[in-house]
């Protein structure tokens, strides 16, 4: 797919069929993340792949809202970073996550970002802590987000070219 069509086609998908994501599809998605740019070329990411239904369910419960769709994903990629390596880990992790989302769209799959950093459950436990404990991640690892990925169970419209807010472009 042409990149200009790809950026128009990418939409958040939160409903998935039961069809699995193949190992080759997953490899291509991770490959895209591993090719993302990073500040000073640090490449301090950790991409933790989760396909165990119980773990997906537990991740889905890390927040009171906004994370539920993860339970129905075929696979989730927990986008983490060694925060001791750089002061721009949020940017690095975010760029890798979005790069993987575009690869996902190009493969005909769907994905949605679940925000983890700065979020928590109703009891005040941070979403990051819940996920770190669940997956046994080291203390120096920070969690930016979780990408829920699968075959779309719904069709979303292309982004509307007519609704782009060109006013926010200053020149
Ligand atoms: C930083 C960031 C955080 C987001 N957090 C969530 C989230 O926690 N849960 C969710 O369902 N969607 C989340 N999204 C997806 C947005 O809601 C979505 O991208 C936005 O509504 C625009 O829709 P589109 O992706 O279909 O174009 C997030 C997206 C970004 C970039």
mmCIF file of C-alpha atoms and ligand atoms in Angstrom:
data_model
loop_
_atom_site.group_PDB
_atom_site.id
_atom_site.type_symbol
_atom_site.label_atom_id
_atom_site.label_comp_id
_atom_site.label_asym_id
_atom_site.label_seq_id
_atom_site.Cartn_x
_atom_site.Cartn_y
_atom_site.Cartn_z
ATOM 1 C CA UNK A 1 0.000 0.000 0.000
ATOM 2 C CA UNK A 2 1.156 3.502 -0.821
ATOM 3 C CA UNK A 3 2.180 5.389 2.354
ATOM 4 C CA UNK A 4 -0.283 8.196 1.639
ATOM 5 C CA UNK A 5 -3.088 5.598 1.570
ATOM 6 C CA UNK A 6 -1.730 3.807 4.630
ATOM 7 C CA UNK A 7 -1.875 6.926 6.810
ATOM 8 C CA UNK A 8 -5.452 7.490 5.708
ATOM 9 C CA UNK A 9 -6.467 3.887 6.348
ATOM 10 C CA UNK A 10 -5.004 3.598 9.876
ATOM 11 C CA UNK A 11 -7.764 3.817 12.447
ATOM 12 C CA UNK A 12 -7.993 2.475 15.963
ATOM 13 C CA UNK A 13 -9.569 -0.989 16.017
ATOM 14 C CA UNK A 14 -10.929 -2.244 19.327
ATOM 15 C CA UNK A 15 -13.035 -5.192 18.145
ATOM 16 C CA UNK A 16 -11.321 -8.317 16.899
ATOM 17 C CA UNK A 17 -12.291 -11.696 15.450
ATOM 18 C CA UNK A 18 -10.931 -14.948 16.895
ATOM 19 C CA UNK A 19 -8.499 -15.405 14.001
ATOM 20 C CA UNK A 20 -4.913 -15.595 15.145
ATOM 21 C CA UNK A 21 -2.064 -13.366 14.065
ATOM 22 C CA UNK A 22 0.580 -15.495 12.364
ATOM 23 C CA UNK A 23 4.177 -15.627 13.531
ATOM 24 C CA UNK A 24 5.267 -13.964 10.294
ATOM 25 C CA UNK A 25 2.785 -11.104 10.734
ATOM 26 C CA UNK A 26 3.980 -10.616 14.302
ATOM 27 C CA UNK A 27 7.610 -10.688 13.172
ATOM 28 C CA UNK A 28 6.930 -7.967 10.604
ATOM 29 C CA UNK A 29 5.168 -5.788 13.180
ATOM 30 C CA UNK A 30 8.039 -6.140 15.668
ATOM 31 C CA UNK A 31 10.549 -5.573 12.856
ATOM 32 C CA UNK A 32 8.878 -2.230 12.149
ATOM 33 C CA UNK A 33 9.234 -1.227 15.796
ATOM 34 C CA UNK A 34 12.860 -2.265 15.836
ATOM 35 C CA UNK A 35 13.489 -0.023 12.823
ATOM 36 C CA UNK A 36 11.952 3.062 14.459
ATOM 37 C CA UNK A 37 14.138 6.091 15.120
ATOM 38 C CA UNK A 38 15.379 6.763 18.664
ATOM 39 C CA UNK A 39 17.126 9.671 20.351
ATOM 40 C CA UNK A 40 20.899 9.162 20.094
ATOM 41 C CA UNK A 41 20.172 5.780 18.513
ATOM 42 C CA UNK A 42 19.623 4.340 22.009
ATOM 43 C CA UNK A 43 17.171 1.616 20.988
ATOM 44 C CA UNK A 44 16.380 0.882 24.624
ATOM 45 C CA UNK A 45 12.969 -0.673 23.961
ATOM 46 C CA UNK A 46 11.566 -3.938 25.192
ATOM 47 C CA UNK A 47 8.582 -5.269 23.276
ATOM 48 C CA UNK A 48 6.843 -7.896 25.366
ATOM 49 C CA UNK A 49 4.510 -10.106 23.343
ATOM 50 C CA UNK A 50 1.471 -11.425 25.202
ATOM 51 C CA UNK A 51 -0.998 -13.910 23.729
ATOM 52 C CA UNK A 52 -2.051 -15.799 26.814
ATOM 53 C CA UNK A 53 -5.805 -15.065 27.232
ATOM 54 C CA UNK A 54 -5.536 -14.814 31.032
ATOM 55 C CA UNK A 55 -2.718 -12.297 30.800
ATOM 56 C CA UNK A 56 -4.598 -10.323 28.136
ATOM 57 C CA UNK A 57 -7.560 -10.248 30.504
ATOM 58 C CA UNK A 58 -5.361 -9.039 33.367
ATOM 59 C CA UNK A 59 -3.880 -6.276 31.214
ATOM 60 C CA UNK A 60 -7.396 -5.261 30.156
ATOM 61 C CA UNK A 61 -8.171 -4.676 33.837
ATOM 62 C CA UNK A 62 -5.171 -2.428 34.530
ATOM 63 C CA UNK A 63 -7.434 0.610 34.176
ATOM 64 C CA UNK A 64 -11.117 1.198 34.964
ATOM 65 C CA UNK A 65 -11.731 2.264 31.348
ATOM 66 C CA UNK A 66 -9.933 2.510 28.042
ATOM 67 C CA UNK A 67 -8.154 -0.842 28.284
ATOM 68 C CA UNK A 68 -10.998 -3.359 28.027
ATOM 69 C CA UNK A 69 -10.454 -4.051 24.311
ATOM 70 C CA UNK A 70 -7.100 -5.708 25.082
ATOM 71 C CA UNK A 71 -8.875 -8.816 26.374
ATOM 72 C CA UNK A 72 -10.229 -9.582 22.870
ATOM 73 C CA UNK A 73 -6.961 -8.995 21.005
ATOM 74 C CA UNK A 74 -5.205 -11.957 19.415
ATOM 75 C CA UNK A 75 -1.950 -10.589 20.702
ATOM 76 C CA UNK A 76 -0.718 -7.580 22.645
ATOM 77 C CA UNK A 77 2.628 -5.889 22.440
ATOM 78 C CA UNK A 78 3.595 -4.202 25.692
ATOM 79 C CA UNK A 79 5.839 -1.331 24.663
ATOM 80 C CA UNK A 80 8.481 -0.849 27.333
ATOM 81 C CA UNK A 81 11.710 1.041 27.660
ATOM 82 C CA UNK A 82 14.798 1.065 29.853
ATOM 83 C CA UNK A 83 14.167 4.537 31.234
ATOM 84 C CA UNK A 84 17.623 4.721 32.801
ATOM 85 C CA UNK A 85 19.120 4.774 29.291
ATOM 86 C CA UNK A 86 17.736 8.090 28.055
ATOM 87 C CA UNK A 87 15.601 11.083 28.996
ATOM 88 C CA UNK A 88 13.543 10.704 25.821
ATOM 89 C CA UNK A 89 12.224 7.196 26.437
ATOM 90 C CA UNK A 90 8.607 8.356 26.160
ATOM 91 C CA UNK A 91 9.261 9.668 22.661
ATOM 92 C CA UNK A 92 11.278 6.615 21.639
ATOM 93 C CA UNK A 93 8.674 4.167 22.902
ATOM 94 C CA UNK A 94 5.798 6.137 21.356
ATOM 95 C CA UNK A 95 7.407 6.365 17.943
ATOM 96 C CA UNK A 96 8.097 2.621 17.933
ATOM 97 C CA UNK A 97 4.497 1.923 18.954
ATOM 98 C CA UNK A 98 3.046 4.032 16.158
ATOM 99 C CA UNK A 99 5.453 2.557 13.634
ATOM 100 C CA UNK A 100 4.189 -0.895 14.595
ATOM 101 C CA UNK A 101 0.611 0.321 14.236
ATOM 102 C CA UNK A 102 1.242 1.381 10.650
ATOM 103 C CA UNK A 103 2.785 -2.011 9.836
ATOM 104 C CA UNK A 104 -0.267 -3.639 11.416
ATOM 105 C CA UNK A 105 -2.579 -1.647 9.148
ATOM 106 C CA UNK A 106 -0.468 -2.506 6.113
ATOM 107 C CA UNK A 107 -0.934 -6.210 6.918
ATOM 108 C CA UNK A 108 -4.732 -5.776 6.978
ATOM 109 C CA UNK A 109 -4.789 -6.199 10.752
ATOM 110 C CA UNK A 110 -6.190 -3.791 13.323
ATOM 111 C CA UNK A 111 -4.661 -2.294 16.441
ATOM 112 C CA UNK A 112 -5.333 0.184 19.180
ATOM 113 C CA UNK A 113 -3.091 1.938 21.681
ATOM 114 C CA UNK A 114 -3.909 1.427 25.348
ATOM 115 C CA UNK A 115 -2.261 4.143 27.422
ATOM 116 C CA UNK A 116 -0.351 2.786 30.420
ATOM 117 C CA UNK A 117 2.048 5.535 31.491
ATOM 118 C CA UNK A 118 0.359 7.931 33.990
ATOM 119 C CA UNK A 119 -2.727 5.718 34.254
ATOM 120 C CA UNK A 120 -3.954 3.479 37.058
ATOM 121 C CA UNK A 121 -6.898 1.584 38.494
ATOM 122 C CA UNK A 122 -9.583 2.825 40.861
ATOM 123 C CA UNK A 123 -7.522 1.694 43.892
ATOM 124 C CA UNK A 124 -4.652 3.933 42.856
ATOM 125 C CA UNK A 125 -2.372 1.150 41.618
ATOM 126 C CA UNK A 126 -0.546 2.352 38.522
ATOM 127 C CA UNK A 127 -1.284 0.468 35.311
ATOM 128 C CA UNK A 128 2.441 0.219 34.790
ATOM 129 C CA UNK A 129 2.940 -1.545 38.141
ATOM 130 C CA UNK A 130 0.089 -3.971 37.436
ATOM 131 C CA UNK A 131 1.641 -4.934 34.097
ATOM 132 C CA UNK A 132 5.212 -5.062 35.415
ATOM 133 C CA UNK A 133 4.186 -7.465 38.157
ATOM 134 C CA UNK A 134 2.115 -9.574 35.781
ATOM 135 C CA UNK A 135 4.966 -9.946 33.307
ATOM 136 C CA UNK A 136 7.847 -9.945 35.788
ATOM 137 C CA UNK A 137 9.530 -6.876 34.288
ATOM 138 C CA UNK A 138 12.623 -5.383 35.904
ATOM 139 C CA UNK A 139 12.465 -2.201 38.021
ATOM 140 C CA UNK A 140 14.285 -0.053 35.452
ATOM 141 C CA UNK A 141 11.723 -0.899 32.766
ATOM 142 C CA UNK A 142 8.940 1.601 32.130
ATOM 143 C CA UNK A 143 5.745 0.779 30.286
ATOM 144 C CA UNK A 144 4.505 3.335 27.791
ATOM 145 C CA UNK A 145 1.513 1.569 26.280
ATOM 146 C CA UNK A 146 0.029 -1.714 25.170
ATOM 147 C CA UNK A 147 -0.944 -2.321 21.553
ATOM 148 C CA UNK A 148 -3.875 -4.684 21.176
ATOM 149 C CA UNK A 149 -3.654 -6.349 17.770
ATOM 150 C CA UNK A 150 -5.877 -8.700 15.819
ATOM 151 C CA UNK A 151 -8.086 -9.188 12.794
ATOM 152 C CA UNK A 152 -10.655 -6.377 12.673
ATOM 153 C CA UNK A 153 -14.207 -7.422 13.528
ATOM 154 C CA UNK A 154 -15.457 -4.062 12.342
ATOM 155 C CA UNK A 155 -14.723 -1.948 9.323
ATOM 156 C CA UNK A 156 -13.740 1.656 9.976
ATOM 157 C CA UNK A 157 -14.076 4.408 7.444
ATOM 158 C CA UNK A 158 -11.002 5.924 5.911
ATOM 159 C CA UNK A 159 -9.983 9.200 7.531
ATOM 160 C CA UNK A 160 -11.962 12.003 5.958
ATOM 161 C CA UNK A 161 -9.711 14.172 3.836
ATOM 162 C CA UNK A 162 -12.313 16.963 4.046
ATOM 163 C CA UNK A 163 -12.141 17.115 7.866
ATOM 164 C CA UNK A 164 -8.402 17.642 8.204
ATOM 165 C CA UNK A 165 -7.681 20.704 10.323
ATOM 166 C CA UNK A 166 -5.270 22.567 8.106
ATOM 167 C CA UNK A 167 -5.698 25.611 10.407
ATOM 168 C CA UNK A 168 -3.226 24.074 12.851
ATOM 169 C CA UNK A 169 -0.528 24.334 10.200
ATOM 170 C CA UNK A 170 1.278 27.666 10.480
ATOM 171 C CA UNK A 171 3.604 28.961 7.847
HETATM 172 C C1 LIG B 1 -1.146 8.643 23.281
HETATM 173 C C2 LIG B 1 -2.386 7.876 22.946
HETATM 174 C C3 LIG B 1 -3.118 7.285 23.950
HETATM 175 C C4 LIG B 1 -4.263 6.548 23.649
HETATM 176 N N1 LIG B 1 -4.888 5.870 24.654
HETATM 177 C C5 LIG B 1 -5.930 5.077 24.362
HETATM 178 C C6 LIG B 1 -6.506 4.259 25.373
HETATM 179 O O1 LIG B 1 -6.041 4.194 26.507
HETATM 180 N N2 LIG B 1 -7.586 3.509 25.031
HETATM 181 C C7 LIG B 1 -8.125 3.524 23.762
HETATM 182 O O2 LIG B 1 -9.110 2.822 23.535
HETATM 183 N N3 LIG B 1 -7.580 4.269 22.782
HETATM 184 C C8 LIG B 1 -6.489 5.032 23.035
HETATM 185 N N4 LIG B 1 -5.885 5.741 22.049
HETATM 186 C C9 LIG B 1 -6.452 5.734 20.675
HETATM 187 C C10 LIG B 1 -7.150 7.066 20.405
HETATM 188 O O3 LIG B 1 -8.350 7.106 21.133
HETATM 189 C C11 LIG B 1 -7.378 7.213 18.878
HETATM 190 O O4 LIG B 1 -6.162 7.182 18.204
HETATM 191 C C12 LIG B 1 -8.117 8.504 18.569
HETATM 192 O O5 LIG B 1 -9.413 8.502 19.102
HETATM 193 C C13 LIG B 1 -8.230 8.755 17.054
HETATM 194 O O6 LIG B 1 -8.871 7.689 16.413
HETATM 195 P P1 LIG B 1 -8.162 6.863 15.248
HETATM 196 O O7 LIG B 1 -6.939 6.207 15.849
HETATM 197 O O8 LIG B 1 -9.180 5.858 14.791
HETATM 198 O O9 LIG B 1 -7.771 7.808 14.156
HETATM 199 C C14 LIG B 1 -4.722 6.452 22.304
HETATM 200 C C15 LIG B 1 -3.974 7.044 21.290
HETATM 201 C C16 LIG B 1 -2.811 7.732 21.593
HETATM 202 C C17 LIG B 1 -1.983 8.302 20.468
#
